[in-house]
GROMACS .gro file of C-alpha atoms in nm:
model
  187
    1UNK     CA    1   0.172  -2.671  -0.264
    2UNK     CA    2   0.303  -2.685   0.093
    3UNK     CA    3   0.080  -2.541   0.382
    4UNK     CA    4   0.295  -2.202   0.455
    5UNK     CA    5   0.317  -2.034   0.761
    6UNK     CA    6   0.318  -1.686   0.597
    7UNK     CA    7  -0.001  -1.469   0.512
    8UNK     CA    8  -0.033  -1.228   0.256
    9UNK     CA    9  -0.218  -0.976   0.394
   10UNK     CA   10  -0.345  -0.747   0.096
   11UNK     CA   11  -0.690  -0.571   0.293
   12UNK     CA   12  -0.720  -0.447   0.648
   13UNK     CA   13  -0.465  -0.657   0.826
   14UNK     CA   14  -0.172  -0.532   0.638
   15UNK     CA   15  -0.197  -0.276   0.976
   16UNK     CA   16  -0.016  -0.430   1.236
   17UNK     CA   17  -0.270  -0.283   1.467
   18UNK     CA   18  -0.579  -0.409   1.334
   19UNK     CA   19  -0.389  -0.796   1.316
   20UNK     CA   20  -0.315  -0.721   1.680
   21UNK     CA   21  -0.700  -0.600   1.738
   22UNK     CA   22  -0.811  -0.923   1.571
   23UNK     CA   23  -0.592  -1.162   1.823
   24UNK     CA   24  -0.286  -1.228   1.615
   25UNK     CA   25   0.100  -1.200   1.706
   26UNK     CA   26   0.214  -1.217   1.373
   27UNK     CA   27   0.552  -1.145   1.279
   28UNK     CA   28   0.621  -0.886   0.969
   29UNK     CA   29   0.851  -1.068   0.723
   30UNK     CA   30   0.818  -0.776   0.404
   31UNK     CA   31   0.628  -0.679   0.120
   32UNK     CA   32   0.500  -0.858  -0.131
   33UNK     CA   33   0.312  -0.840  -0.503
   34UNK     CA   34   0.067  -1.132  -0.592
   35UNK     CA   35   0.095  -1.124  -0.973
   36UNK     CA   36  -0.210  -1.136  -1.196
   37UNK     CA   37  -0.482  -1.082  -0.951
   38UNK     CA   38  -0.689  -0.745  -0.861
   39UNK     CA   39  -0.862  -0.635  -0.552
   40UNK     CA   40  -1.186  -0.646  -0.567
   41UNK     CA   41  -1.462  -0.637  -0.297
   42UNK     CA   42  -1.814  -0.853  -0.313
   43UNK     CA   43  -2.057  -0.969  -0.044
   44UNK     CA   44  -2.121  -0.715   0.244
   45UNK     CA   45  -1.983  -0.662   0.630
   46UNK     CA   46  -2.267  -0.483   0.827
   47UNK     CA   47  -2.012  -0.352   1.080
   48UNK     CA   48  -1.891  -0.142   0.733
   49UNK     CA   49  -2.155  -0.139   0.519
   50UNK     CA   50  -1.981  -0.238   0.284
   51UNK     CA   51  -1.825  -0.492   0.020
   52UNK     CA   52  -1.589  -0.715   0.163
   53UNK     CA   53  -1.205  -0.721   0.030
   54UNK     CA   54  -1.087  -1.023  -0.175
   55UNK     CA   55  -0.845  -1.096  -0.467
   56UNK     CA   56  -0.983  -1.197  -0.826
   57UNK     CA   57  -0.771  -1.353  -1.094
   58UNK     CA   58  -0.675  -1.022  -1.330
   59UNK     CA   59  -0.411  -1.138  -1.627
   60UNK     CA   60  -0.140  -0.873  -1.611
   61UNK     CA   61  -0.248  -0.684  -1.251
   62UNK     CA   62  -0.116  -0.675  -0.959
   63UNK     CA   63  -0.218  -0.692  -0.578
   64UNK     CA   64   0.053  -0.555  -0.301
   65UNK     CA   65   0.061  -0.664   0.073
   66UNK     CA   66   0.258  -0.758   0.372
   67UNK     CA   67   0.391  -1.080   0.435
   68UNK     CA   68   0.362  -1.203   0.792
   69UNK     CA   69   0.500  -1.536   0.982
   70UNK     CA   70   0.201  -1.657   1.168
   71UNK     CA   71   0.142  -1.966   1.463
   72UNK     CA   72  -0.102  -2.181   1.477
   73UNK     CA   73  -0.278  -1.975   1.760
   74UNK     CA   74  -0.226  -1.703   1.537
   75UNK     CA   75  -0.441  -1.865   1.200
   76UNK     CA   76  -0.673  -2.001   1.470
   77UNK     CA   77  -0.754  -1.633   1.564
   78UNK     CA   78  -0.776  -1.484   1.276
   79UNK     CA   79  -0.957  -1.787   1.124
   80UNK     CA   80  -1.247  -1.680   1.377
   81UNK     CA   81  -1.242  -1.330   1.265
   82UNK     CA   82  -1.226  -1.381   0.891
   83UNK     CA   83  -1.531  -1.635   0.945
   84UNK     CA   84  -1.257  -1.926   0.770
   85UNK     CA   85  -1.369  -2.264   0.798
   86UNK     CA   86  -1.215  -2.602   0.767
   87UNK     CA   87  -1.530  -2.785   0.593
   88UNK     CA   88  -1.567  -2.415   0.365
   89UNK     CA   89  -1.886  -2.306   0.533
   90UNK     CA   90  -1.703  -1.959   0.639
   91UNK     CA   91  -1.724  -1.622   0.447
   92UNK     CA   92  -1.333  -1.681   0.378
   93UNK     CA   93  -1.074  -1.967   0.325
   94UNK     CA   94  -0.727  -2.044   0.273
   95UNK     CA   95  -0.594  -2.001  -0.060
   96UNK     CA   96  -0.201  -2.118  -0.126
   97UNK     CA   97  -0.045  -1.861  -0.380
   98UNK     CA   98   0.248  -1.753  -0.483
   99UNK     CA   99   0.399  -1.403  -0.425
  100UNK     CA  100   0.715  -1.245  -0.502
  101UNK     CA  101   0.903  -1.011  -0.205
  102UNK     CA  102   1.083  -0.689  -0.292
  103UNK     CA  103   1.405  -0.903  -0.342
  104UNK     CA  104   1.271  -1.058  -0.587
  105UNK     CA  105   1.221  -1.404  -0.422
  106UNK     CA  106   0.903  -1.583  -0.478
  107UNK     CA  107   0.696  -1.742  -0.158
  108UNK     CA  108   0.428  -2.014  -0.138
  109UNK     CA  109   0.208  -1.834   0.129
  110UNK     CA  110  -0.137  -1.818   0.208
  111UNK     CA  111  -0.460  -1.566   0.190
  112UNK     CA  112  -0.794  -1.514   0.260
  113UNK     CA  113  -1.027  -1.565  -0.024
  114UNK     CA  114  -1.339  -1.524  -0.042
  115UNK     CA  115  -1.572  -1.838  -0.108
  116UNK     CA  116  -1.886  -1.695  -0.309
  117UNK     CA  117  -1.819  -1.374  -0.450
  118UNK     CA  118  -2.169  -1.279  -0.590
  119UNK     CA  119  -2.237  -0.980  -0.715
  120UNK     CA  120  -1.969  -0.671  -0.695
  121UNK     CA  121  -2.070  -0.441  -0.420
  122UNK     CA  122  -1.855  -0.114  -0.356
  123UNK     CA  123  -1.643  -0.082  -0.039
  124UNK     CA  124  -1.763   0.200   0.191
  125UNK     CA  125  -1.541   0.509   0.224
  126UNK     CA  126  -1.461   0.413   0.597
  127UNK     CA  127  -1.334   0.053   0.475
  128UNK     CA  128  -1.143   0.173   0.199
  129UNK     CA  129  -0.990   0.445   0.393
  130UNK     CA  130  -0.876   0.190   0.646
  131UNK     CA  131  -0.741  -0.057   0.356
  132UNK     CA  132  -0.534   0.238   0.248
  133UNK     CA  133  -0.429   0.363   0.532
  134UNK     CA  134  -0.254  -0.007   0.612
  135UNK     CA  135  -0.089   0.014   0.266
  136UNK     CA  136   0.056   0.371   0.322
  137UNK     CA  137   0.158   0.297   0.685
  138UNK     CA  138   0.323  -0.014   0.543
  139UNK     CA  139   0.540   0.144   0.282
  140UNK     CA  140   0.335  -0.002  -0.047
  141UNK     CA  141   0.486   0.118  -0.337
  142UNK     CA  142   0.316   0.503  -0.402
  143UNK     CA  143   0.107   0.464  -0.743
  144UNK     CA  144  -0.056   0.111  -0.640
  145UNK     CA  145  -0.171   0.298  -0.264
  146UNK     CA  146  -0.281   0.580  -0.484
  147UNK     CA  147  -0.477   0.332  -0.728
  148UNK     CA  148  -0.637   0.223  -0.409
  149UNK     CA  149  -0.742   0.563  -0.272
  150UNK     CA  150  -0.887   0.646  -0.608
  151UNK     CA  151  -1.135   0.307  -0.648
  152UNK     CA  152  -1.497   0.384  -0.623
  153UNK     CA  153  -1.726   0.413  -0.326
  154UNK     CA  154  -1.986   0.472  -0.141
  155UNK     CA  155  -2.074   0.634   0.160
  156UNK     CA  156  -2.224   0.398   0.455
  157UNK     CA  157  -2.575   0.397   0.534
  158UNK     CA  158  -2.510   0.395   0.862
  159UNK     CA  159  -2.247   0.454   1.181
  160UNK     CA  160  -1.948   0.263   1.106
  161UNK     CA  161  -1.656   0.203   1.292
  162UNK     CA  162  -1.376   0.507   1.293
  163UNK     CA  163  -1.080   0.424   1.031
  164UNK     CA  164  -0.821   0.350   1.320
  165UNK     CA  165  -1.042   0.188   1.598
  166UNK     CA  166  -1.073  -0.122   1.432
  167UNK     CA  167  -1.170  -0.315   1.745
  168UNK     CA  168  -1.484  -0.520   1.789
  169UNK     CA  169  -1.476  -0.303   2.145
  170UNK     CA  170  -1.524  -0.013   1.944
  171UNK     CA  171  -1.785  -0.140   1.690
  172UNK     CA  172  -2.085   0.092   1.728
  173UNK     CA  173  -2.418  -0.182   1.722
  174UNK     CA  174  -2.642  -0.034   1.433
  175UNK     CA  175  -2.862  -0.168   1.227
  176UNK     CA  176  -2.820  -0.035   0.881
  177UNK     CA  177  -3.191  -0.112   0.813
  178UNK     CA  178  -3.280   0.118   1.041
  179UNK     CA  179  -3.092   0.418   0.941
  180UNK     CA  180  -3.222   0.671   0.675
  181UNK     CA  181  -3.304   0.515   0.351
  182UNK     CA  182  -3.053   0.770   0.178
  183UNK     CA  183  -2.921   0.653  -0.204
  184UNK     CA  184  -2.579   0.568  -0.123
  185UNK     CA  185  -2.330   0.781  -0.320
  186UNK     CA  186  -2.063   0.669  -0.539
  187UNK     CA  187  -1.748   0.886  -0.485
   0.00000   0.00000   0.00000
């Protein structure tokens, strides 16, 4: 498959703000639907406490993002972010699939994937809430952003960012050890 110079964004950055937090310039091309995969989240993101967004392969599901155009300077960026490295030593790398628009044309684009998965670990309530809140803002078709709103959670252990200041700037340093050893719940 070709390199593309579209992303599917299916997770945080499908909020043009939080791309534009994270360095990029991207330019919104549409919607999209990645056929036969899930979101799922694995791994863990201290600055959320919680499991980190990827796509597994799910025979008849169905995973809907944004498409966006993106430079060079703009995958450079964003590679930093996502931790995406050339030799795969990152949390995340580049994964060519196919994904079909909302006029029914089918794209070779790129995603982030991540590398080792591990075990399943929930998403916290303040990372899901910002997941959704891209897909709503974005138009995603009404039962799949509801789908999202509804999987599980739990609560973080500790401060987390605010849903809508997604900026490192904003990041509150904690240490999740360090906060009260409360059971997180599942909602």
């Amino acid at each position: 498959m070709e390199l593309s110079d579209l992303y599917f964004a299916y997770g945080p950055d499908m909020d043009p703000k939080v791309l534009k937090a994270r360095g990029g310039r991207p330019e919104a091309v549409g919607l999209a639907r990645l056929q036969d995969y899930r979101l799922d989240f694995f791994g863990h993101t201290s600055i959320w406490d919680s499991g980190m967004e990827t796509v597994v392969p799910a025979q008849g599901d169905e995973v809907w993002g944004v498409l966006y155009r993106m430079g060079a300077l703009d995958w450079d960026r964003l590679d930093t972010w996502m931790d995406a490295r050339l030799d795969g030593a990152g949390m995340y790398f580049h994964y060519p699939v196919a994904v079909t628009d909302l006029q029914g044309m089918e794209h070779q684009v790129r995603i982030y994937k991540k590398d080792i998965q591990g075990e399943r670990q929930l998403p916290s309530v303040e990372y899901l809430q910002l997941v959704v809140g891209g897909a709503g803002q974005q138009g995603l078709p009404a039962g799949y952003v509801e789908r999202l709103a509804a999987m599980p959670t739990k609560s973080a252990g500790c401060q987390v960012p605010v849903a809508g200041n997604p900026t490192r700037g904003n990041y509150v340093p904690a240490d999740c050890g360090t906060c009260a050893a409360a059971e997180p719940e599942v909602s």
